[in-house]
Amino acid sequence: MMPFRIRTSKFRHVYGNPAKKEECYENVKITKSTHDSNFCAVNPKFLCVVPDTGGGGSFICLPLKQTGRVEFSVPRVCGHSGAVLDIKWSPFSDNIIASSSEDSTVKIWQIPDNLNKNLSEWQVDLHGHHRRVGYIEWHPTAENIILSAGFDHKCILWNVEQAEPISVISEHPDSIYSISWNTDGSLFCTTCKDKQIRVLDPRTGSVAMDCQGHDGNRSSKSVFVDNNRIFTCGMTRSSSRELAVWDIRKFSKSLFNNTIDTSNGILLPYYDRDNRVMYLAGKGDSNIRYYEIDDQSNCYFLNAFMSSYPQRSLGVMPKRGCDTSRCEVMRFYKLHSGKDVIEPISMIVPRKVSSQFHSDIYPNTSSMLPSLTADEWIAGQNREPVMVSMMDGHVTNCPKTTSSTAIQNQQNDIIHQVPTITTYKTVNKQGMPPRASTIDVPRRTDKRPASLQNLKRLSTNEDYVSYSAVSEASENHTNKNGMTNGHKEEKKVTKRGWSPVSPTKDAMTNGFTGSEPELQKAYFQQSEEIKSLKEQVKLKDKRIRQLEDELKILRTPSDCGPGQSDC
């Protein structure tokens, strides 16, 4: 007989370590909304949470080190006319956060490092939904791209830099329960009230593939494990909670399915892509289960963190904010349901704590540098995230004498890392895998925004401007041969705002063939023109205000009697 073998795993004995009382956040009136989002967003600088407010919509933004009792007069970020339903930090800036609300808007905020008064001035205000906006997700690799899902059964992809929608996706017949990007941001998946799991192409706004999901009537959630696999959790027809793993290349049936228990709380998934560990926290439960997903799409139960108090939801610290000296692989911020407390919980691998860096549990993680600009992604390029070493990224764990050296090494590693460009191609609807060709090219080193690089189009007054290799090539061809088919295609691309063709060599160099001094000269000339135009606008606004004041004085009735002077 073959001996019984136990599956080995580095995370089998991971345990949860709740923080001490002085390290918690007390007296935080957490919202009583029945919406099933996290209501909490965390990064290495700030902790944001949606409180219980009487009217309007606001959220609290606390410095991460400001633990203890939170005063009622703490500064708030307020500007929504309805309750805030979801908040998400930008993956490329620790000071930019997005919020969605019942007032059908999405707002982008710039949080200062020393917030000492209420912040009511947003950076970008996005209008497009007709009902409340329940979920938002930043693009994982392209900057200034965000996806929102509303209760009007629509998903809208936004270009934050232009404050305009890229595409409006109306492929859902009912309420949307969750949205999730894949690793390179070429696809996103949703779960819906009609019990369907959909994989959508964000550029075309069409459904690439779909299948029947969980049979229960309660809300189900989905998370992309990688570019091809999806993890879902929901209810069975008999009201038992279950989880499943799907492959979009074989989307007709799940690769793995397992029943968890018979509780009725909605499961909220939190995935650690670096270590391939899925954490499940039930709404109203007092435990956190975690599973390991292998290459064969099997989910192995590892352990569970048990406590005495139920949770409302969890906030998740990005991997770059974890403490490597304690072997901390995940950190949650638990919103207590019965108490006004936010409790940090560290998930720790039990190892001997030493100065040695454990590279087997800390692989390279996503950095704060975007792989693509918004215009490049809209034009059809896909890239994997720029990765950074955890050993170099955590300056707080390095000796003081070498902290500056560690920062410099991290920056050099990121600059010299060359991600792979994947040309975009629409995924067909018959379940075929997306076909892509990979090209290794040097990373673009020009840090100026694409809107300033495209000087010719910036000087024209267009409603929406986006760079495209097709438009640049067709303009050059038109100048020589007049109106051609390429010119017609250029008009079409400009109208839609993006081009679904594969990037060419001109696209990788932004179509500029002149020397660098010529580009800098044109850039500064354009900057001076923009500056002078702004000054003229200010003078005109000042003159308009003066005329309005004079008009008010003339319209004001005089108190003088007949025959009297009003001097």
Coordinates of C-alpha atoms in Angstrom, one line a residue:
M1 CA 0.0 0.0 0.0
M2 CA 1.1 3.5 -0.8
P3 CA 1.8 5.6 2.3
F4 CA -0.6 8.5 3.1
R5 CA 1.0 11.8 1.9
I6 CA 0.2 15.2 3.4
R7 CA 0.4 18.1 1.1
T8 CA 3.1 20.6 2.1
S9 CA 2.6 24.3 2.0
K10 CA 4.5 27.3 3.3
F11 CA 1.2 28.9 4.5
R12 CA -0.4 25.9 6.2
H13 CA 0.2 27.3 9.6
V14 CA -0.5 31.0 8.9
Y15 CA -2.2 32.6 11.9
G16 CA -4.0 35.8 12.6
N17 CA -2.5 38.2 15.2
P18 CA -5.0 40.9 16.2
A19 CA -3.5 44.3 17.3
K20 CA -3.4 45.5 20.8
K21 CA -6.1 48.0 22.1
E22 CA -3.8 51.0 21.8
E23 CA -3.1 50.1 18.1
C24 CA -6.8 50.0 17.2
Y25 CA -9.0 52.9 16.0
E26 CA -11.8 53.5 18.5
N27 CA -15.0 55.7 18.5
V28 CA -15.4 55.3 14.7
K29 CA -19.2 55.3 13.9
I30 CA -19.2 52.8 11.0
T31 CA -21.9 53.1 8.4
K32 CA -25.0 51.0 8.8
S33 CA -25.6 50.7 5.0
T34 CA -26.7 47.3 3.8
H35 CA -24.5 47.6 0.7
D36 CA -22.0 44.8 0.4
S37 CA -18.8 46.7 -0.3
N38 CA -15.8 47.1 1.9
F39 CA -16.4 50.7 3.2
C40 CA -12.7 50.8 4.0
A41 CA -9.6 51.6 2.0
V42 CA -6.0 51.4 3.3
N43 CA -2.5 52.2 2.1
P44 CA 0.8 52.8 3.8
K45 CA -0.2 56.4 4.5
F46 CA -3.9 56.6 5.3
L47 CA -6.8 54.7 6.6
C48 CA -10.2 55.7 5.0
V49 CA -13.5 54.5 6.3
V50 CA -17.1 55.5 5.5
P51 CA -18.8 56.6 8.8
D52 CA -22.5 56.8 9.7
T53 CA -23.7 60.3 8.8
G54 CA -27.0 62.0 9.1
G55 CA -27.2 63.5 5.6
G56 CA -25.0 63.8 2.5
G57 CA -22.0 61.7 1.9
S58 CA -18.6 61.8 3.4
F59 CA -15.7 59.6 4.6
I60 CA -13.0 59.9 7.2
C61 CA -9.3 59.8 6.2
L62 CA -6.9 59.2 9.1
P63 CA -3.2 59.0 9.1
L64 CA -2.2 55.3 9.5
K65 CA -0.2 56.0 12.7
Q66 CA -3.0 58.0 14.3
T67 CA -4.4 55.1 16.4
G68 CA -6.4 55.3 19.6
R69 CA -9.6 57.2 20.1
V70 CA -10.8 59.1 17.1
E71 CA -12.5 62.4 17.9
F72 CA -15.9 63.3 16.6
S73 CA -14.5 66.5 15.0
V74 CA -12.0 64.6 12.9
P75 CA -11.6 66.2 9.4
R76 CA -13.8 64.5 6.7
V77 CA -13.8 64.4 2.9
C78 CA -17.3 65.6 2.0
G79 CA -18.8 66.6 -1.3
H80 CA -21.3 63.9 -2.3
S81 CA -24.9 64.7 -1.9
G82 CA -25.7 61.0 -1.2
A83 CA -24.2 58.3 1.0
V84 CA -20.8 57.0 -0.1
L85 CA -20.9 53.3 -1.2
D86 CA -17.3 52.5 -2.2
I87 CA -13.9 54.0 -1.9
K88 CA -10.6 52.8 -3.5
W89 CA -7.1 54.2 -3.3
S90 CA -5.2 54.6 -6.6
P91 CA -2.5 51.9 -7.0
F92 CA 0.0 54.5 -8.3
S93 CA -0.4 57.2 -5.7
D94 CA -1.0 57.1 -1.9
N95 CA -2.7 60.5 -2.0
I96 CA -5.4 59.9 -4.7
I97 CA -8.6 58.2 -3.8
A98 CA -11.9 57.6 -5.7
S99 CA -15.3 57.4 -4.2
S100 CA -18.7 56.4 -5.5
S101 CA -22.0 57.4 -4.0
E102 CA -25.8 57.2 -4.1
D103 CA -25.8 60.6 -5.9
S104 CA -24.8 58.7 -9.1
T105 CA -21.4 60.2 -9.4
V106 CA -17.7 59.1 -9.0
K107 CA -15.3 61.7 -7.5
I108 CA -11.5 61.7 -7.4
W109 CA -9.8 63.4 -4.5
Q110 CA -6.3 64.5 -3.7
I111 CA -5.7 63.9 0.0
P112 CA -3.0 66.2 1.5
D113 CA -0.5 64.6 3.9
N114 CA -1.6 66.9 6.8
L115 CA -5.4 67.0 6.5
N116 CA -6.5 69.4 9.3
K117 CA -9.9 70.5 8.0
N118 CA -12.8 69.2 6.0
L119 CA -11.9 68.6 2.3
S120 CA -14.8 69.6 0.0
E121 CA -12.9 70.3 -3.3
W122 CA -12.6 67.3 -5.5
Q123 CA -10.2 66.9 -8.4
V124 CA -12.5 65.2 -10.9
D125 CA -16.2 64.7 -10.9
L126 CA -17.5 62.0 -13.2
H127 CA -21.2 62.0 -14.3
G128 CA -22.7 59.3 -16.4
H129 CA -24.7 56.9 -14.3
H130 CA -28.4 57.4 -13.8
R131 CA -28.7 55.5 -10.5
R132 CA -26.4 55.0 -7.5
V133 CA -22.8 53.8 -8.2
G134 CA -22.1 50.7 -6.1
Y135 CA -18.5 49.6 -7.1
I136 CA -15.4 51.1 -8.5
E137 CA -12.0 49.6 -9.5
W138 CA -8.8 51.3 -10.7
H139 CA -7.0 49.8 -13.6
P140 CA -4.1 47.6 -12.4
T141 CA -1.5 48.7 -14.9
A142 CA -2.6 51.9 -16.7
E143 CA -2.8 55.2 -14.9
N144 CA -5.9 57.4 -14.9
I145 CA -8.3 54.6 -15.9
I146 CA -11.1 53.6 -13.5
L147 CA -14.1 51.3 -13.9
S148 CA -17.5 51.9 -12.2
A149 CA -20.6 49.8 -11.9
G150 CA -24.0 51.3 -11.1
F151 CA -27.4 50.1 -10.2
D152 CA -28.6 51.4 -13.6
H153 CA -27.1 48.0 -14.9
K154 CA -24.2 49.8 -16.6
C155 CA -20.4 49.7 -16.3
I156 CA -18.6 52.8 -17.4
L157 CA -14.9 53.0 -18.1
W158 CA -13.5 56.5 -17.4
N159 CA -10.5 58.4 -18.5
V160 CA -9.7 60.4 -15.3
E161 CA -7.2 62.7 -17.1
Q162 CA -9.9 63.8 -19.6
A163 CA -12.8 63.4 -17.2
E164 CA -14.7 61.6 -19.9
P165 CA -16.1 58.1 -20.4
I166 CA -14.1 55.7 -22.7
S167 CA -17.0 53.3 -23.1
V168 CA -20.4 52.6 -21.6
I169 CA -21.2 48.9 -21.2
S170 CA -24.8 48.0 -21.2
E171 CA -24.6 44.2 -21.3
H172 CA -26.2 43.4 -17.9
P173 CA -30.0 43.0 -17.6
D174 CA -30.0 43.3 -13.8
S175 CA -28.0 44.6 -10.8
I176 CA -24.2 44.0 -10.8
Y177 CA -22.8 42.4 -7.7
S178 CA -19.0 42.7 -8.3
I179 CA -16.3 43.8 -10.8
S180 CA -12.7 42.6 -11.1
W181 CA -9.8 43.2 -13.5
N182 CA -7.4 40.5 -14.6
T183 CA -3.7 40.9 -14.1
D184 CA -2.8 43.0 -17.1
G185 CA -6.1 44.8 -17.3
S186 CA -7.1 43.5 -20.7
L187 CA -10.4 42.0 -19.4
F188 CA -12.7 42.3 -16.4
C189 CA -15.3 40.0 -15.0
T190 CA -18.7 40.7 -13.3
T191 CA -21.3 38.8 -11.4
C192 CA -24.9 39.8 -11.8
K193 CA -28.3 39.2 -10.3
D194 CA -29.3 37.0 -13.3
K195 CA -26.7 34.4 -11.9
Q196 CA -24.4 34.9 -14.9
I197 CA -20.6 35.3 -14.8
R198 CA -19.5 37.6 -17.6
V199 CA -16.0 38.3 -19.0
L200 CA -16.1 41.6 -20.8
D201 CA -13.7 43.4 -23.2
P202 CA -13.4 46.9 -21.8
R203 CA -12.4 48.5 -25.1
T204 CA -15.2 47.2 -27.2
G205 CA -17.7 47.1 -24.4
S206 CA -18.9 43.6 -25.5
V207 CA -19.2 40.3 -23.6
A208 CA -16.3 38.1 -24.6
M209 CA -17.8 35.0 -22.8
D210 CA -20.3 34.2 -20.1
C211 CA -21.6 31.1 -18.2
Q212 CA -24.1 30.2 -15.5
G213 CA -22.7 30.9 -12.1
H214 CA -24.0 30.1 -8.6
D215 CA -27.6 29.0 -8.4
G216 CA -28.5 30.9 -5.1
N217 CA -30.5 34.1 -4.9
R218 CA -28.0 35.9 -2.7
S219 CA -25.1 38.1 -3.9
S220 CA -22.1 36.4 -5.5
K221 CA -18.6 37.8 -5.9
S222 CA -15.8 37.2 -8.4
V223 CA -12.1 37.8 -8.5
F224 CA -9.6 37.3 -11.3
V225 CA -6.9 34.9 -10.0
D226 CA -4.7 35.6 -13.1
N227 CA -5.3 36.4 -16.7
N228 CA -7.3 33.3 -17.4
R229 CA -8.8 32.0 -14.1
I230 CA -11.6 33.4 -12.0
F231 CA -12.5 32.6 -8.4
T232 CA -16.2 33.0 -7.4
C233 CA -18.1 32.6 -4.1
G234 CA -21.9 32.5 -3.7
M235 CA -24.9 30.4 -2.7
T236 CA -26.2 27.1 -3.9
R237 CA -29.9 26.5 -4.6
S238 CA -30.2 25.1 -1.0
S239 CA -28.7 28.3 0.5
S240 CA -25.3 26.8 1.2
R241 CA -22.2 28.9 0.7
E242 CA -19.8 27.6 -1.9
L243 CA -16.7 28.6 -3.9
A244 CA -15.6 27.7 -7.4
V245 CA -12.7 28.3 -9.8
W246 CA -13.3 28.8 -13.5
D247 CA -11.1 28.9 -16.6
I248 CA -12.2 31.4 -19.3
R249 CA -10.8 29.1 -21.9
K250 CA -13.1 26.3 -20.7
F251 CA -15.9 28.4 -19.4
S252 CA -18.8 26.0 -19.7
K253 CA -18.1 24.3 -16.4
S254 CA -16.1 25.1 -13.2
L255 CA -12.8 23.4 -12.7
F256 CA -13.3 23.3 -8.9
N257 CA -16.3 23.5 -6.7
N258 CA -16.7 23.1 -3.0
T259 CA -19.4 23.8 -0.4
I260 CA -18.3 25.7 2.7
D261 CA -21.1 25.8 5.2
T262 CA -24.8 26.7 5.6
S263 CA -24.5 30.2 6.9
N264 CA -26.4 33.0 5.2
G265 CA -23.8 35.8 5.3
I266 CA -22.4 37.1 2.0
L267 CA -18.8 36.0 1.4
L268 CA -16.3 38.7 0.5
P269 CA -13.1 37.4 -1.2
Y270 CA -9.6 39.0 -0.8
Y271 CA -6.9 37.6 -3.0
D272 CA -3.1 37.7 -2.4
R273 CA -1.8 37.4 -6.0
D274 CA 1.8 37.1 -4.9
N275 CA 1.3 34.0 -2.7
R276 CA -1.9 32.7 -4.4
V277 CA -3.8 32.6 -1.2
M278 CA -7.5 33.5 -1.1
Y279 CA -9.0 34.9 2.1
L280 CA -12.8 34.6 2.6
A281 CA -14.6 36.8 5.2
G282 CA -18.3 36.4 5.6
K283 CA -20.4 39.5 6.3
G284 CA -21.5 39.1 9.9
D285 CA -19.1 36.2 10.5
S286 CA -16.4 36.2 13.2
N287 CA -13.8 34.2 11.2
I288 CA -11.6 34.5 8.2
R289 CA -10.9 31.4 6.1
Y290 CA -8.0 31.2 3.8
Y291 CA -7.3 28.8 0.9
E292 CA -4.3 28.1 -1.4
I293 CA -4.9 27.9 -5.2
D294 CA -2.5 25.7 -7.1
D295 CA -1.7 25.6 -10.8
Q296 CA -4.4 22.9 -11.4
S297 CA -7.1 25.3 -10.0
N298 CA -7.6 23.3 -6.8
C299 CA -8.4 25.2 -3.6
Y300 CA -6.9 23.7 -0.5
F301 CA -8.2 24.9 2.9
L302 CA -5.3 26.1 5.0
N303 CA -6.7 27.5 8.2
A304 CA -9.1 30.0 9.7
F305 CA -8.8 32.9 12.0
M306 CA -11.4 32.9 14.7
S307 CA -12.6 35.7 17.0
S308 CA -15.5 36.6 19.2
Y309 CA -16.8 39.6 17.4
P310 CA -18.5 39.7 14.0
Q311 CA -17.1 41.8 11.2
R312 CA -18.8 44.3 9.0
S313 CA -16.1 44.1 6.3
L314 CA -12.4 44.3 5.9
G315 CA -9.9 46.8 4.6
V316 CA -6.7 45.3 3.0
M317 CA -3.2 46.8 3.2
P318 CA -1.2 46.5 -0.1
K319 CA 1.6 44.1 0.0
R320 CA 4.2 46.9 0.0
G321 CA 2.9 48.0 3.4
C322 CA 3.4 44.7 5.2
D323 CA 6.1 44.2 7.8
T324 CA 8.7 41.7 6.4
S325 CA 10.6 41.6 9.7
R326 CA 7.5 39.9 11.3
C327 CA 6.9 37.6 8.3
E328 CA 3.6 39.4 7.8
V329 CA 2.1 38.3 4.5
M330 CA -1.3 40.1 4.8
R331 CA -2.9 42.8 7.0
F332 CA -6.6 43.3 7.4
Y333 CA -8.4 46.2 9.1
K334 CA -11.6 44.7 10.6
L335 CA -14.7 46.8 10.9
H336 CA -16.5 45.5 13.9
S337 CA -20.3 45.2 13.5
G338 CA -21.3 45.6 17.2
K339 CA -18.5 48.0 18.3
D340 CA -17.2 51.3 16.9
V341 CA -13.8 49.9 16.5
I342 CA -11.4 49.2 13.6
E343 CA -9.0 46.4 14.5
P344 CA -5.8 45.6 12.5
I345 CA -5.2 41.9 12.0
S346 CA -1.8 40.6 10.8
M347 CA -1.6 37.3 9.0
I348 CA 1.8 35.9 9.9
V349 CA 3.9 32.9 8.8
P350 CA 5.3 31.3 11.9
R351 CA 9.1 31.6 11.4
K352 CA 12.0 32.6 13.4
V353 CA 12.1 36.3 13.3
S354 CA 15.6 37.5 12.3
S355 CA 17.2 40.1 10.0
Q356 CA 17.2 37.6 7.2
F357 CA 14.8 38.4 4.3
H358 CA 12.5 35.4 3.5
S359 CA 12.3 35.6 -0.3
D360 CA 10.2 32.4 -0.6
I361 CA 7.2 34.1 1.0
Y362 CA 7.9 37.6 -0.4
P363 CA 8.1 37.4 -4.2
N364 CA 8.2 40.5 -6.2
T365 CA 5.0 42.5 -5.9
S366 CA 3.4 45.3 -7.9
S367 CA 5.0 48.7 -7.7
M368 CA 3.6 52.2 -7.7
L369 CA 4.8 52.8 -11.3
P370 CA 2.2 52.4 -14.0
S371 CA 3.1 50.2 -17.0
L372 CA 1.0 52.3 -19.5
T373 CA -0.5 55.7 -19.8
A374 CA -4.2 56.1 -20.4
D375 CA -3.7 56.9 -24.1
E376 CA -1.4 53.9 -24.7
W377 CA -3.9 51.5 -23.1
I378 CA -6.9 52.9 -25.0
A379 CA -4.8 52.6 -28.2
G380 CA -4.6 48.8 -27.6
Q381 CA -1.5 48.0 -25.6
N382 CA -1.4 45.6 -22.7
R383 CA 1.4 45.1 -20.2
E384 CA 2.0 43.2 -17.0
P385 CA 2.5 45.3 -13.8
V386 CA 5.9 46.7 -13.0
M387 CA 7.2 44.5 -10.2
V388 CA 9.4 45.6 -7.3
S389 CA 11.4 43.6 -4.7
M390 CA 9.9 43.6 -1.2
M391 CA 13.4 43.7 0.2
D392 CA 14.2 47.0 -1.5
G393 CA 10.7 48.5 -1.3
H394 CA 10.4 48.5 2.5
V395 CA 12.6 51.4 3.6
T396 CA 11.2 51.3 7.2
N397 CA 12.8 47.9 7.7
C398 CA 16.2 48.9 6.5
P399 CA 19.0 50.3 8.7
K400 CA 19.0 54.1 8.8
T401 CA 22.5 54.2 7.3
T402 CA 21.4 52.3 4.1
S403 CA 17.8 53.6 3.7
S404 CA 18.8 56.1 0.9
T405 CA 20.8 53.4 -0.8
A406 CA 17.9 51.0 -0.7
I407 CA 15.6 53.6 -2.3
Q408 CA 18.1 54.3 -5.1
N409 CA 18.5 50.6 -5.8
Q410 CA 14.7 50.2 -5.9
Q411 CA 14.4 53.0 -8.4
N412 CA 17.2 51.7 -10.6
D413 CA 15.6 48.2 -10.6
I414 CA 12.2 49.6 -11.7
I415 CA 13.7 51.8 -14.4
H416 CA 15.7 49.0 -15.9
Q417 CA 12.9 46.5 -15.8
V418 CA 11.4 46.0 -19.3
P419 CA 7.8 44.8 -19.2
T420 CA 6.4 42.9 -22.1
I421 CA 4.0 44.6 -24.5
T422 CA 1.0 42.6 -25.7
T423 CA -0.8 43.7 -28.7
Y424 CA -4.6 43.9 -28.3
K425 CA -7.0 41.6 -30.1
T426 CA -10.7 41.1 -29.4
V427 CA -11.6 37.8 -27.7
N428 CA -14.3 35.9 -29.5
K429 CA -17.4 34.6 -27.9
Q430 CA -17.0 30.9 -28.5
G431 CA -14.7 30.4 -25.5
M432 CA -11.5 30.5 -27.5
P433 CA -8.4 31.9 -25.7
P434 CA -7.3 35.4 -26.5
R435 CA -4.5 35.4 -29.1
A436 CA -1.7 37.8 -28.6
S437 CA 1.8 38.5 -29.8
T438 CA 4.5 39.6 -27.5
I439 CA 7.2 42.1 -28.5
D440 CA 10.1 42.9 -26.2
V441 CA 10.8 46.6 -26.6
P442 CA 12.7 49.1 -24.4
R443 CA 10.5 50.9 -21.8
R444 CA 9.3 54.4 -22.7
T445 CA 11.5 56.8 -20.7
D446 CA 9.7 60.1 -21.6
K447 CA 7.8 61.1 -18.5
R448 CA 5.9 64.0 -20.0
P449 CA 2.1 63.4 -20.3
A450 CA 0.8 62.2 -23.6
S451 CA -1.4 65.3 -23.9
L452 CA 1.7 67.5 -23.9
Q453 CA 3.6 65.3 -26.3
N454 CA 0.9 65.5 -28.9
L455 CA 1.4 69.2 -29.6
K456 CA -0.3 69.4 -32.9
R457 CA -3.6 67.9 -31.6
L458 CA -3.3 69.9 -28.3
S459 CA -3.5 73.2 -30.2
T460 CA -6.8 72.3 -31.8
N461 CA -10.2 72.6 -30.0
E462 CA -11.5 69.0 -30.0
D463 CA -14.0 67.5 -27.6
Y464 CA -11.8 64.4 -27.0
V465 CA -8.2 63.9 -28.0
S466 CA -6.3 60.6 -28.0
Y467 CA -3.1 59.6 -29.7
S468 CA -3.2 56.7 -32.2
A469 CA -0.7 55.3 -34.5
V470 CA -3.3 55.0 -37.2
S471 CA -4.2 58.7 -36.9
E472 CA -0.5 59.9 -37.1
A473 CA 0.3 57.7 -40.1
S474 CA -2.9 58.7 -41.9
E475 CA -2.1 62.4 -41.4
N476 CA 1.3 62.0 -43.0
H477 CA -0.2 60.0 -45.8
T478 CA -2.9 62.6 -46.4
N479 CA -0.5 65.5 -46.6
K480 CA 1.2 63.8 -49.5
N481 CA -1.7 62.2 -51.4
G482 CA -4.8 64.0 -50.3
M483 CA -7.9 62.3 -49.0
T484 CA -7.3 58.5 -48.7
N485 CA -8.8 55.6 -47.0
G486 CA -6.3 56.0 -44.2
H487 CA -7.7 59.5 -43.6
K488 CA -11.2 58.2 -43.3
E489 CA -10.0 55.7 -40.7
E490 CA -8.2 58.4 -38.8
K491 CA -11.5 60.3 -38.5
K492 CA -13.2 57.2 -37.2
V493 CA -10.5 56.6 -34.6
T494 CA -10.6 60.2 -33.4
K495 CA -14.4 60.0 -32.9
R496 CA -14.2 56.9 -30.8
G497 CA -11.2 57.9 -28.8
W498 CA -9.2 54.7 -29.3
S499 CA -8.0 52.4 -32.0
P500 CA -8.3 48.6 -31.8
V501 CA -5.3 48.0 -34.1
S502 CA -2.0 46.6 -33.0
P503 CA 0.6 49.2 -32.1
T504 CA 3.3 49.8 -34.7
K505 CA 6.8 51.2 -34.5
D506 CA 5.5 54.8 -34.8
A507 CA 3.1 54.1 -31.9
M508 CA 6.0 53.1 -29.6
T509 CA 7.9 56.3 -30.4
N510 CA 4.7 58.4 -30.3
G511 CA 5.1 59.2 -33.9
F512 CA 7.8 61.9 -33.4
T513 CA 10.7 61.9 -35.8
G514 CA 12.5 65.1 -34.9
S515 CA 15.3 65.7 -32.5
E516 CA 15.0 66.1 -28.7
P517 CA 15.9 69.8 -28.7
E518 CA 13.2 70.5 -31.3
L519 CA 10.6 68.7 -29.2
Q520 CA 11.6 70.7 -26.1
K521 CA 11.5 74.0 -27.9
A522 CA 8.0 73.2 -29.2
Y523 CA 7.0 72.0 -25.8
F524 CA 8.0 75.3 -24.1
Q525 CA 6.5 77.4 -26.8
Q526 CA 3.2 75.6 -26.3
S527 CA 3.5 76.1 -22.5
E528 CA 3.9 79.8 -23.0
E529 CA 0.9 80.0 -25.3
I530 CA -1.2 78.1 -22.7
K531 CA 0.0 80.4 -20.0
S532 CA -0.9 83.6 -21.9
L533 CA -4.3 82.2 -22.7
K534 CA -4.9 81.5 -19.1
E535 CA -4.0 85.1 -18.2
Q536 CA -6.4 86.4 -20.8
V537 CA -9.2 84.3 -19.4
K538 CA -8.5 85.6 -15.9
L539 CA -8.6 89.2 -17.0
K540 CA -11.9 88.6 -18.9
D541 CA -13.4 86.9 -15.8
K542 CA -12.4 89.8 -13.7
R543 CA -14.0 92.3 -16.1
I544 CA -17.2 90.2 -16.2
R545 CA -17.4 90.3 -12.3
Q546 CA -16.9 94.0 -12.4
L547 CA -19.7 94.5 -14.9
E548 CA -22.0 92.2 -12.9
D549 CA -21.4 94.3 -9.7
E550 CA -22.2 97.5 -11.6
L551 CA -25.3 96.0 -13.0
K552 CA -26.5 95.0 -9.5
I553 CA -25.9 98.6 -8.3
L554 CA -27.9 100.0 -11.2
R555 CA -30.8 97.6 -10.5
T556 CA -30.9 98.4 -6.8
P557 CA -33.9 100.8 -6.1
S558 CA -32.9 104.2 -4.7
D559 CA -34.2 105.3 -1.3
C560 CA -34.3 109.0 -2.2
G561 CA -37.6 110.9 -2.6
P562 CA -38.7 112.8 -5.7
G563 CA -36.5 115.8 -6.4
Q564 CA -33.7 114.5 -4.2
S565 CA -30.2 113.5 -5.3
D566 CA -28.9 110.0 -4.6
C567 CA -25.2 111.2 -4.6

